[in-house]
Coordinates of C-alpha atoms and ligand atoms in Angstrom, one line a residue:
M1 CA -20.5 24.9 22.0
A2 CA -17.1 26.4 22.7
G3 CA -16.0 23.0 24.2
E4 CA -17.3 21.3 21.1
Q5 CA -15.2 23.6 18.9
T6 CA -12.0 23.1 21.0
R7 CA -12.5 19.3 20.8
R8 CA -12.8 19.5 17.0
I9 CA -9.6 21.6 16.7
D10 CA -7.6 19.4 19.1
Q11 CA -8.6 16.2 17.4
P12 CA -6.0 15.0 14.9
T13 CA -7.2 14.3 11.4
R14 CA -8.1 10.7 11.0
A15 CA -9.1 10.9 7.3
L16 CA -7.1 7.9 6.4
A17 CA -8.4 5.5 9.0
R18 CA -10.3 2.6 7.4
K19 CA -8.9 3.6 4.0
R20 CA -7.2 1.0 1.7
I21 CA -4.3 2.4 -0.2
L22 CA -2.8 0.3 -3.0
V23 CA 0.7 1.3 -3.9
C24 CA 1.7 0.3 -7.4
G25 CA 4.0 1.3 -10.4
K26 CA 6.9 0.3 -12.5
G27 CA 9.5 -2.2 -11.3
G28 CA 12.1 -0.6 -9.0
S29 CA 10.3 2.7 -9.0
G30 CA 10.3 2.7 -5.1
K31 CA 6.9 1.2 -4.3
S32 CA 8.1 -0.8 -1.2
T33 CA 10.3 2.1 -0.1
L34 CA 7.3 4.5 -0.3
V35 CA 5.1 2.1 1.6
A36 CA 7.7 1.9 4.4
L37 CA 8.1 5.7 4.5
I38 CA 4.4 6.4 4.5
A39 CA 3.8 3.7 7.2
A40 CA 6.5 5.4 9.4
V41 CA 4.8 8.8 9.0
L42 CA 1.3 7.4 9.7
Q43 CA 2.7 5.7 12.8
R44 CA 4.2 9.0 14.1
R45 CA 0.8 10.5 13.6
D46 CA -0.7 7.8 15.8
Y47 CA -2.6 6.0 13.2
R48 CA -3.0 2.3 13.5
V49 CA -1.3 0.9 10.4
M50 CA -1.6 -2.5 8.6
V51 CA 1.0 -2.9 5.9
L52 CA 0.1 -5.8 3.6
D53 CA 3.0 -7.1 1.4
G54 CA 1.1 -8.1 -1.7
D55 CA 4.2 -8.8 -3.8
A56 CA 4.5 -12.6 -4.2
S57 CA 7.9 -12.4 -5.8
N58 CA 10.0 -10.3 -3.5
P59 CA 11.2 -12.6 -0.7
E60 CA 12.3 -10.0 1.8
G61 CA 10.9 -6.7 0.7
L62 CA 9.0 -5.0 3.4
V63 CA 10.4 -7.0 6.3
R64 CA 13.8 -5.5 5.7
L65 CA 12.4 -2.0 5.1
L66 CA 10.3 -2.0 8.3
F67 CA 12.3 -4.2 10.6
G68 CA 15.8 -4.7 9.2
V69 CA 17.4 -8.0 8.2
G70 CA 17.9 -10.8 10.8
V71 CA 14.2 -11.0 11.9
Q72 CA 13.8 -14.6 13.3
N73 CA 10.3 -15.5 12.1
E74 CA 8.7 -14.0 9.0
P75 CA 5.0 -13.7 9.2
K76 CA 2.9 -16.7 8.1
P77 CA 1.3 -16.1 4.7
L78 CA -2.2 -14.7 5.1
I79 CA -3.4 -17.0 2.3
E80 CA -3.1 -19.8 4.8
F81 CA -5.6 -18.1 7.0
F82 CA -8.1 -18.7 4.2
G83 CA -7.1 -22.3 3.5
G84 CA -4.2 -21.8 1.0
T85 CA -4.5 -22.4 -2.8
E86 CA -6.7 -25.4 -2.1
R87 CA -9.5 -22.9 -1.3
V88 CA -8.4 -19.6 -2.7
T89 CA -8.7 -19.3 -6.4
C90 CA -7.4 -16.8 -9.0
P91 CA -9.9 -13.9 -9.4
V92 CA -9.9 -14.3 -13.2
D93 CA -11.0 -18.0 -13.0
D94 CA -13.4 -17.3 -10.1
P95 CA -14.3 -13.7 -9.3
S96 CA -16.3 -14.6 -6.2
P97 CA -15.1 -12.9 -3.0
L98 CA -13.0 -14.5 -0.3
T99 CA -14.7 -16.2 2.5
R100 CA -13.3 -17.4 5.9
I101 CA -12.9 -21.1 6.4
G102 CA -16.2 -22.6 7.3
E103 CA -18.2 -19.5 6.4
S104 CA -20.1 -18.5 3.3
N105 CA -20.3 -14.8 4.2
P106 CA -17.9 -12.9 2.0
V107 CA -15.1 -11.0 3.7
P108 CA -16.0 -7.7 2.0
A109 CA -19.6 -8.0 3.4
K110 CA -18.3 -8.9 6.9
P111 CA -14.7 -7.4 7.2
I112 CA -12.0 -9.1 9.3
N113 CA -11.3 -7.8 12.8
L114 CA -7.5 -7.5 12.8
S115 CA -7.2 -7.5 16.6
T116 CA -9.3 -10.5 17.3
E117 CA -9.2 -12.7 14.2
I118 CA -5.7 -12.6 12.9
G119 CA -3.2 -14.3 15.2
P120 CA 0.3 -13.0 16.0
E121 CA 1.9 -15.7 13.8
Y122 CA 0.6 -13.8 10.7
S123 CA 2.3 -10.5 11.5
L124 CA 5.4 -8.7 12.6
E125 CA 4.5 -5.8 15.0
R126 CA 6.1 -2.6 15.9
G127 CA 3.9 -0.4 18.2
N128 CA 0.8 0.5 16.3
L129 CA 2.0 -1.1 13.0
R130 CA 1.5 -4.7 11.8
L131 CA 3.1 -6.1 8.7
L132 CA 1.3 -9.0 7.0
Q133 CA 2.2 -10.9 3.9
A134 CA -0.4 -12.1 1.5
G135 CA 1.8 -15.0 0.3
K136 CA 5.0 -15.8 -1.6
I137 CA 6.0 -18.0 -4.5
E138 CA 8.1 -20.5 -2.6
T139 CA 8.4 -23.6 -4.8
Y140 CA 9.1 -24.4 -8.4
G141 CA 5.9 -25.0 -10.3
Q142 CA 3.7 -23.6 -7.6
G143 CA 1.4 -21.8 -10.1
C144 CA 0.4 -18.3 -10.7
D145 CA 0.1 -15.7 -8.0
G146 CA -3.6 -15.0 -8.7
P147 CA -4.8 -16.6 -5.5
I148 CA -2.4 -14.4 -3.5
E149 CA -3.8 -11.3 -5.4
K150 CA -7.3 -12.3 -4.3
V151 CA -6.2 -12.0 -0.7
V152 CA -4.9 -8.5 -1.5
R153 CA -8.2 -7.6 -3.1
D154 CA -10.5 -8.9 -0.4
F155 CA -8.5 -8.6 2.9
M156 CA -10.8 -5.8 4.2
L157 CA -10.6 -4.8 7.9
D158 CA -13.2 -3.9 10.4
D159 CA -10.8 -1.7 12.5
E160 CA -9.8 1.9 12.7
V161 CA -6.7 1.0 10.7
V162 CA -5.1 2.4 7.5
S163 CA -4.4 -0.5 5.1
L164 CA -1.3 0.2 3.1
I165 CA -0.8 -2.4 0.4
D166 CA 2.4 -3.0 -1.5
E167 CA 1.7 -4.4 -5.0
K168 CA 4.1 -6.1 -7.4
A169 CA 5.5 -4.2 -10.3
G170 CA 3.5 -3.5 -13.4
V171 CA -0.3 -3.4 -14.1
E172 CA -1.3 -7.1 -14.1
H173 CA -3.4 -6.6 -11.0
F174 CA -5.6 -4.2 -12.9
G175 CA -6.2 -7.0 -15.4
R176 CA -7.3 -9.1 -12.4
R177 CA -9.6 -6.3 -10.9
I178 CA -7.6 -6.3 -7.7
P179 CA -8.1 -2.5 -7.3
D180 CA -11.9 -2.9 -7.1
R181 CA -12.1 -2.4 -3.4
M182 CA -9.4 0.2 -2.9
D183 CA -10.0 3.8 -1.8
I184 CA -6.8 5.2 -3.2
I185 CA -4.5 3.9 -5.9
L186 CA -1.0 5.5 -5.4
G187 CA 1.3 5.1 -8.4
V188 CA 5.0 5.6 -7.7
L189 CA 6.9 7.0 -10.6
D190 CA 10.6 7.2 -10.9
C191 CA 11.9 9.8 -13.4
T192 CA 11.5 7.8 -16.6
R193 CA 9.2 7.8 -19.6
E194 CA 8.1 4.3 -18.8
S195 CA 6.7 5.5 -15.5
V196 CA 4.8 8.2 -17.3
S197 CA 3.3 5.6 -19.7
I198 CA 2.4 3.5 -16.7
A199 CA 0.8 6.5 -15.0
R200 CA -1.4 7.0 -18.1
R201 CA -2.4 3.3 -18.0
I202 CA -3.2 3.4 -14.3
H203 CA -5.3 6.6 -14.8
G204 CA -7.0 4.9 -17.8
F205 CA -7.9 1.8 -15.7
T206 CA -9.4 3.8 -12.9
T207 CA -11.5 5.8 -15.4
E208 CA -12.7 2.4 -16.8
M209 CA -13.5 1.4 -13.2
G210 CA -15.6 4.5 -12.9
T211 CA -13.5 6.1 -10.2
D212 CA -11.0 9.0 -10.1
N213 CA -8.9 7.6 -7.3
A214 CA -5.4 7.3 -9.0
W215 CA -2.8 9.6 -7.5
F216 CA 1.0 9.7 -8.0
V217 CA 4.3 10.3 -6.2
L218 CA 7.5 11.2 -8.1
N219 CA 10.4 9.3 -6.6
K220 CA 14.2 9.5 -6.9
V221 CA 14.0 13.0 -8.2
E222 CA 17.5 14.4 -8.6
S223 CA 16.8 18.0 -9.5
Q224 CA 14.1 20.6 -10.0
A225 CA 14.7 20.3 -13.7
M226 CA 14.0 16.6 -13.6
S227 CA 10.8 17.2 -11.6
D228 CA 9.7 19.9 -14.1
Q229 CA 10.4 17.5 -17.0
M230 CA 8.3 14.8 -15.5
M231 CA 5.5 17.2 -14.8
D232 CA 5.6 18.4 -18.4
L233 CA 5.5 14.8 -19.7
L234 CA 2.6 14.0 -17.3
G235 CA 0.6 17.0 -18.7
D236 CA -3.0 16.9 -17.2
L237 CA -2.0 14.1 -14.9
S238 CA 0.5 16.4 -13.1
E239 CA -2.5 17.6 -11.1
K240 CA -2.6 14.2 -9.6
V241 CA 1.0 14.2 -8.3
T242 CA 0.7 14.3 -4.5
G243 CA 4.4 15.1 -3.9
T244 CA 8.0 14.3 -4.8
V245 CA 10.7 12.4 -2.9
P246 CA 14.3 13.2 -3.8
Y247 CA 17.0 10.7 -4.6
V248 CA 18.2 9.9 -1.0
T249 CA 21.6 8.1 -0.8
D250 CA 20.8 7.0 2.8
L251 CA 18.0 4.8 1.4
V252 CA 20.4 3.1 -0.9
K253 CA 22.9 2.6 1.9
A254 CA 20.2 1.1 4.1
A255 CA 19.2 -1.3 1.3
L256 CA 22.8 -2.6 1.2
A257 CA 23.3 -2.6 5.0
G258 CA 20.0 -4.3 5.6
S259 CA 18.8 -1.7 8.0
P260 CA 15.2 -0.5 8.2
I261 CA 14.3 3.0 6.9
D262 CA 14.8 5.8 9.3
E263 CA 11.7 7.5 10.6
H264 CA 13.2 11.0 10.6
L265 CA 14.0 10.5 7.0
A266 CA 10.4 9.5 6.4
A267 CA 9.1 12.5 8.2
K268 CA 11.4 14.8 6.3
H269 CA 10.4 13.6 2.9
V270 CA 6.9 12.1 3.1
D271 CA 5.0 14.2 5.7
P272 CA 3.6 16.5 3.0
I273 CA 2.5 13.5 0.9
V274 CA 0.6 12.0 3.8
Q275 CA -1.1 15.4 4.5
R276 CA -2.1 15.5 0.8
L277 CA -3.5 11.9 1.0
E278 CA -5.5 12.9 4.1
G279 CA -7.0 15.8 2.1
I280 CA -7.8 13.4 -0.8
A281 CA -9.3 10.8 1.5
S282 CA -11.6 13.4 3.2
Q283 CA -13.0 14.2 -0.3
Y284 CA -14.0 10.6 -0.8
R285 CA -15.9 10.4 2.5
Ligands
LIG1 N1 14.0 8.1 -3.1 C1 14.9 7.2 -3.3 N2 16.2 7.6 -3.3 C2 17.2 6.7 -3.6 N3 17.0 5.4 -3.7 C3 15.7 4.9 -3.7 C4 14.6 5.8 -3.4 N4 13.5 5.1 -3.4 C5 13.9 3.8 -3.6 N5 15.2 3.7 -3.8 C6 16.0 2.5 -4.0 O1 15.6 2.0 -5.3 C7 15.6 0.5 -5.2 C8 14.2 0.0 -5.5 O2 13.3 0.4 -4.5 P1 12.1 -0.5 -4.0 O3 12.5 -1.9 -3.7 O4 11.4 0.3 -3.0 O5 11.3 -0.4 -5.4 P2 10.0 -1.3 -5.8 O6 9.3 -0.5 -6.8 O7 9.3 -1.8 -4.6 O8 10.7 -2.5 -6.6 P3 10.0 -3.9 -7.1 O9 9.4 -3.5 -8.4 O10 11.1 -4.8 -7.2 O11 9.0 -4.3 -6.0 C9 16.1 0.2 -3.8 O12 17.4 -0.1 -3.8 C10 15.8 1.4 -3.0 O13 16.7 1.6 -1.9
LIG2 MG1 8.7 -3.7 -4.1

């Protein structure tokens, strides 16, 4: 019994393993930056991490944040694994779940094994982290990004991996029911009234979905007064703020220099947020 107890104490928390976290919010609020910071912290805590770039519009985004500019080969878009837009339809036109090529079994019913099914051409790797891209708008007149969003919705994994998903700006994905299969919706709020309105929307949508899984991060906070003002504006929703990240000049400098985010910076600012998310995830078990 004593051995059992010691083992339990020594075992690191793995509350976020197998969880799908969708990061969303206002344009420019810091969604991609937060994804990169959280991914770095999760990696330091020995989680296996799958970061899915679900933003069809941002050509570089997470590649720069996680690997820096100058990466030779970007990952092949995951939508191609499913047969491209020939096969993958917009979830509004056709809500049916994604299937693998040649299979009728829906992916959510038989999740994908990241280690054995997804070839290295679909990802960039760094230790226990893999970055995948759902797909990008590459050509004029290509059509709407709905099919790419379907990949975001249904790319469910059968591995002990945390899925961290970077969404495009705004709330269109809620209109398309993309958050249906997410465990945690993490809204990133910069210190603006627009972000407060979007937080209310996000919370309203999750209530409509019948869940209570919307949580928030305040980002680019320049002073305690600014944080207090945001919390006042959020009212009841302030309870759902998992933490704050200050305005960090080094993040801006890295964006211009093209360097990846620094993991010590991540640990300094995002460790408590990850701990809070672990606490939240263990409630949903
Ligand atoms: N805590 C922070 N302190 C200072 N600058 C930040 C912080 N977080 C993000 N930024 C900067 O804000 C800008 C927008 O960040 P980011 O690209 O992460 O936002 P986003 O919400 O993903 O944007 P988009 O809506 O275009 O996807 C970047 O230049 C980034 O370096
Ligand atoms: Mg982004």
